[in-house]
mmCIF file of C-alpha atoms in Angstrom:
data_model
loop_
_atom_site.group_PDB
_atom_site.id
_atom_site.type_symbol
_atom_site.label_atom_id
_atom_site.label_comp_id
_atom_site.label_asym_id
_atom_site.label_seq_id
_atom_site.Cartn_x
_atom_site.Cartn_y
_atom_site.Cartn_z
ATOM 1 C CA MET A 1 0.000 0.000 0.000
ATOM 2 C CA MET A 2 1.278 3.413 -0.951
ATOM 3 C CA ILE A 3 -0.498 6.566 0.192
ATOM 4 C CA SER A 4 -0.828 8.949 -2.762
ATOM 5 C CA THR A 5 -0.048 12.642 -2.843
ATOM 6 C CA LYS A 6 -3.780 13.314 -2.654
ATOM 7 C CA GLY A 7 -4.072 11.432 0.647
ATOM 8 C CA ARG A 8 -0.963 13.012 2.143
ATOM 9 C CA TYR A 9 -2.054 16.498 1.119
ATOM 10 C CA ALA A 10 -5.565 15.920 2.478
ATOM 11 C CA LEU A 11 -4.090 15.026 5.845
ATOM 12 C CA ARG A 12 -1.853 18.126 5.752
ATOM 13 C CA VAL A 13 -4.833 20.338 4.890
ATOM 14 C CA MET A 14 -6.912 18.915 7.721
ATOM 15 C CA ILE A 15 -4.018 19.468 10.144
ATOM 16 C CA ASP A 16 -3.691 23.050 8.885
ATOM 17 C CA LEU A 17 -7.402 23.666 9.429
ATOM 18 C CA ALA A 18 -7.189 22.141 12.921
ATOM 19 C CA GLU A 19 -4.297 24.451 13.779
ATOM 20 C CA HIS A 20 -6.269 27.479 12.540
ATOM 21 C CA ALA A 21 -9.710 26.392 13.771
ATOM 22 C CA ASP A 22 -10.180 29.524 15.865
ATOM 23 C CA GLU A 23 -9.867 31.733 12.763
ATOM 24 C CA GLY A 24 -13.171 30.664 11.199
ATOM 25 C CA HIS A 25 -13.348 29.898 7.492
ATOM 26 C CA ILE A 26 -9.871 29.863 5.939
ATOM 27 C CA PRO A 27 -9.540 30.905 2.277
ATOM 28 C CA LEU A 28 -8.214 28.293 -0.127
ATOM 29 C CA THR A 29 -5.385 30.635 -1.136
ATOM 30 C CA GLU A 30 -4.084 30.808 2.449
ATOM 31 C CA ILE A 31 -4.144 27.033 2.864
ATOM 32 C CA ALA A 32 -2.445 26.530 -0.498
ATOM 33 C CA GLU A 33 0.274 29.032 0.349
ATOM 34 C CA ARG A 34 0.971 27.636 3.819
ATOM 35 C CA GLN A 35 1.045 24.050 2.557
ATOM 36 C CA GLY A 36 2.832 24.630 -0.732
ATOM 37 C CA ILE A 37 0.039 22.976 -2.718
ATOM 38 C CA SER A 38 -1.261 24.353 -6.004
ATOM 39 C CA GLU A 39 -4.689 25.947 -5.662
ATOM 40 C CA LYS A 40 -6.107 23.843 -8.485
ATOM 41 C CA TYR A 41 -4.995 20.566 -6.885
ATOM 42 C CA LEU A 42 -6.106 21.756 -3.456
ATOM 43 C CA GLU A 43 -9.564 22.564 -4.856
ATOM 44 C CA SER A 44 -10.021 18.957 -5.929
ATOM 45 C CA ILE A 45 -9.007 17.671 -2.489
ATOM 46 C CA LEU A 46 -11.230 20.136 -0.651
ATOM 47 C CA ALA A 47 -14.148 19.209 -2.901
ATOM 48 C CA VAL A 48 -13.870 15.558 -1.820
ATOM 49 C CA LEU A 49 -13.638 16.491 1.858
ATOM 50 C CA SER A 50 -16.504 19.004 1.621
ATOM 51 C CA LYS A 51 -18.752 16.587 -0.247
ATOM 52 C CA ALA A 52 -18.166 14.017 2.497
ATOM 53 C CA GLY A 53 -19.281 16.583 5.088
ATOM 54 C CA ILE A 54 -16.056 16.699 7.075
ATOM 55 C CA LEU A 55 -15.456 20.315 6.056
ATOM 56 C CA ASP A 56 -17.777 23.292 5.966
ATOM 57 C CA ALA A 57 -17.333 25.373 2.842
ATOM 58 C CA LEU A 58 -18.483 28.974 2.595
ATOM 59 C CA ARG A 59 -18.495 30.921 -0.660
ATOM 60 C CA GLY A 60 -18.083 34.639 -1.004
ATOM 61 C CA LYS A 61 -15.927 37.445 0.290
ATOM 62 C CA HIS A 62 -15.382 35.923 3.732
ATOM 63 C CA GLY A 63 -15.553 32.369 2.452
ATOM 64 C CA GLY A 64 -13.239 29.477 2.881
ATOM 65 C CA TYR A 65 -13.080 26.154 4.668
ATOM 66 C CA ARG A 66 -13.209 24.991 8.251
ATOM 67 C CA LEU A 67 -13.586 21.714 10.096
ATOM 68 C CA SER A 68 -17.196 20.671 10.624
ATOM 69 C CA ARG A 69 -16.311 18.847 13.859
ATOM 70 C CA PRO A 70 -13.732 19.266 16.613
ATOM 71 C CA PRO A 71 -10.221 18.049 15.613
ATOM 72 C CA GLU A 72 -10.400 15.124 18.026
ATOM 73 C CA ALA A 73 -13.406 13.764 16.111
ATOM 74 C CA TYR A 74 -11.356 12.998 12.966
ATOM 75 C CA SER A 75 -9.116 9.971 12.599
ATOM 76 C CA ALA A 76 -6.250 9.710 10.147
ATOM 77 C CA TYR A 77 -8.044 6.624 8.799
ATOM 78 C CA GLU A 78 -11.219 8.558 7.987
ATOM 79 C CA ILE A 79 -9.340 11.246 6.074
ATOM 80 C CA LEU A 80 -7.154 8.833 4.139
ATOM 81 C CA ARG A 81 -10.036 6.482 3.361
ATOM 82 C CA LEU A 82 -12.021 9.365 1.858
ATOM 83 C CA THR A 83 -9.200 10.480 -0.393
ATOM 84 C CA GLU A 84 -7.528 7.158 -1.164
ATOM 85 C CA GLY A 85 -10.548 4.907 -1.450
ATOM 86 C CA SER A 86 -9.287 1.539 -0.314
ATOM 87 C CA LEU A 87 -6.324 1.289 2.036
ATOM 88 C CA ALA A 88 -6.145 -2.485 1.586
ATOM 89 C CA PRO A 89 -2.624 -3.844 1.115
ATOM 90 C CA VAL A 90 -3.766 -6.068 -1.776
ATOM 91 C CA GLN A 91 -6.744 -5.846 -4.101
ATOM 92 C CA CYS A 92 -8.348 -9.109 -3.010
ATOM 93 C CA VAL A 93 -8.900 -7.791 0.540
ATOM 94 C CA ASP A 94 -10.883 -4.819 -0.716
ATOM 95 C CA ASP A 95 -14.624 -5.437 -0.421
ATOM 96 C CA SER A 96 -15.152 -4.041 -3.896
ATOM 97 C CA SER A 97 -13.327 -6.867 -5.623
ATOM 98 C CA GLU A 98 -14.096 -10.543 -5.783
ATOM 99 C CA CYS A 99 -11.241 -12.979 -6.096
ATOM 100 C CA GLU A 100 -12.028 -16.301 -7.710
ATOM 101 C CA GLN A 101 -9.319 -17.940 -5.631
ATOM 102 C CA SER A 102 -10.381 -16.660 -2.211
ATOM 103 C CA ASP A 103 -11.697 -20.092 -1.155
ATOM 104 C CA THR A 104 -8.321 -21.702 -1.756
ATOM 105 C CA CYS A 105 -5.953 -18.767 -1.215
ATOM 106 C CA ARG A 106 -3.307 -19.677 1.346
ATOM 107 C CA THR A 107 -2.310 -16.059 2.027
ATOM 108 C CA LEU A 108 -5.698 -14.342 2.266
ATOM 109 C CA TRP A 109 -5.615 -14.507 6.069
ATOM 110 C CA LEU A 110 -2.232 -12.768 6.034
ATOM 111 C CA TRP A 111 -3.479 -9.863 3.898
ATOM 112 C CA LYS A 112 -6.709 -9.518 5.876
ATOM 113 C CA GLY A 113 -4.696 -9.354 9.088
ATOM 114 C CA LEU A 114 -2.422 -6.674 7.653
ATOM 115 C CA ASP A 115 -5.462 -4.700 6.515
ATOM 116 C CA GLU A 116 -6.889 -4.861 10.057
ATOM 117 C CA VAL A 117 -3.577 -3.675 11.549
ATOM 118 C CA ILE A 118 -3.371 -0.740 9.116
ATOM 119 C CA GLU A 119 -6.927 0.331 9.882
ATOM 120 C CA ALA A 120 -6.539 -0.020 13.649
ATOM 121 C CA TYR A 121 -3.277 1.920 13.592
ATOM 122 C CA LEU A 122 -4.661 4.829 11.548
ATOM 123 C CA ARG A 123 -7.860 4.965 13.636
ATOM 124 C CA ARG A 124 -5.741 5.496 16.781
ATOM 125 C CA PHE A 125 -4.621 8.944 15.668
ATOM 126 C CA THR A 126 -6.887 11.981 15.588
ATOM 127 C CA LEU A 127 -6.082 15.386 14.156
ATOM 128 C CA THR A 128 -5.505 16.539 17.727
ATOM 129 C CA ASP A 129 -2.915 13.768 18.221
ATOM 130 C CA ILE A 130 -1.168 14.601 14.966
ATOM 131 C CA VAL A 131 -1.032 18.327 15.724
ATOM 132 C CA ALA A 132 0.412 17.569 19.186
ATOM 133 C CA GLY A 133 2.887 15.084 17.706
ATOM 134 C CA GLY A 134 4.201 17.714 15.347
ATOM 135 C CA LYS A 135 4.988 19.981 18.283
ATOM 136 C CA GLY A 136 6.973 17.478 20.306
ATOM 137 C CA GLY A 137 4.014 15.605 21.821
ATOM 138 C CA GLY A 138 2.384 12.606 20.239
ATOM 139 C CA ARG A 139 3.046 8.929 20.810
#
């Protein structure tokens, strides 16, 4: 499994919004500048996050984006799952695919176990944890 740029940037954007939560709606241009992400690419990421309801978007002069919930209510898993789709280590573990050999596959248990470990690990960390970890706290 390899997390794409889209997933990594989405996590960075959510961290940025958590760090600036007390400032209200943050304009896309400010986020893009702080994170070094092109505005066009950032727009596509924010659209996914807004559509999923984890961000509030406001248009207009004082528009921008903000978290729709407190930072501790978001897990790294939720954010990455939204932007990456499947986080499964192999395609056959993903619910969206059917493997003809699953009944006889001798390694399916191994991949399912790895998938469970990845999910459990990423669910352990909230935006609050990640922000604290970046400032010398964390786990």
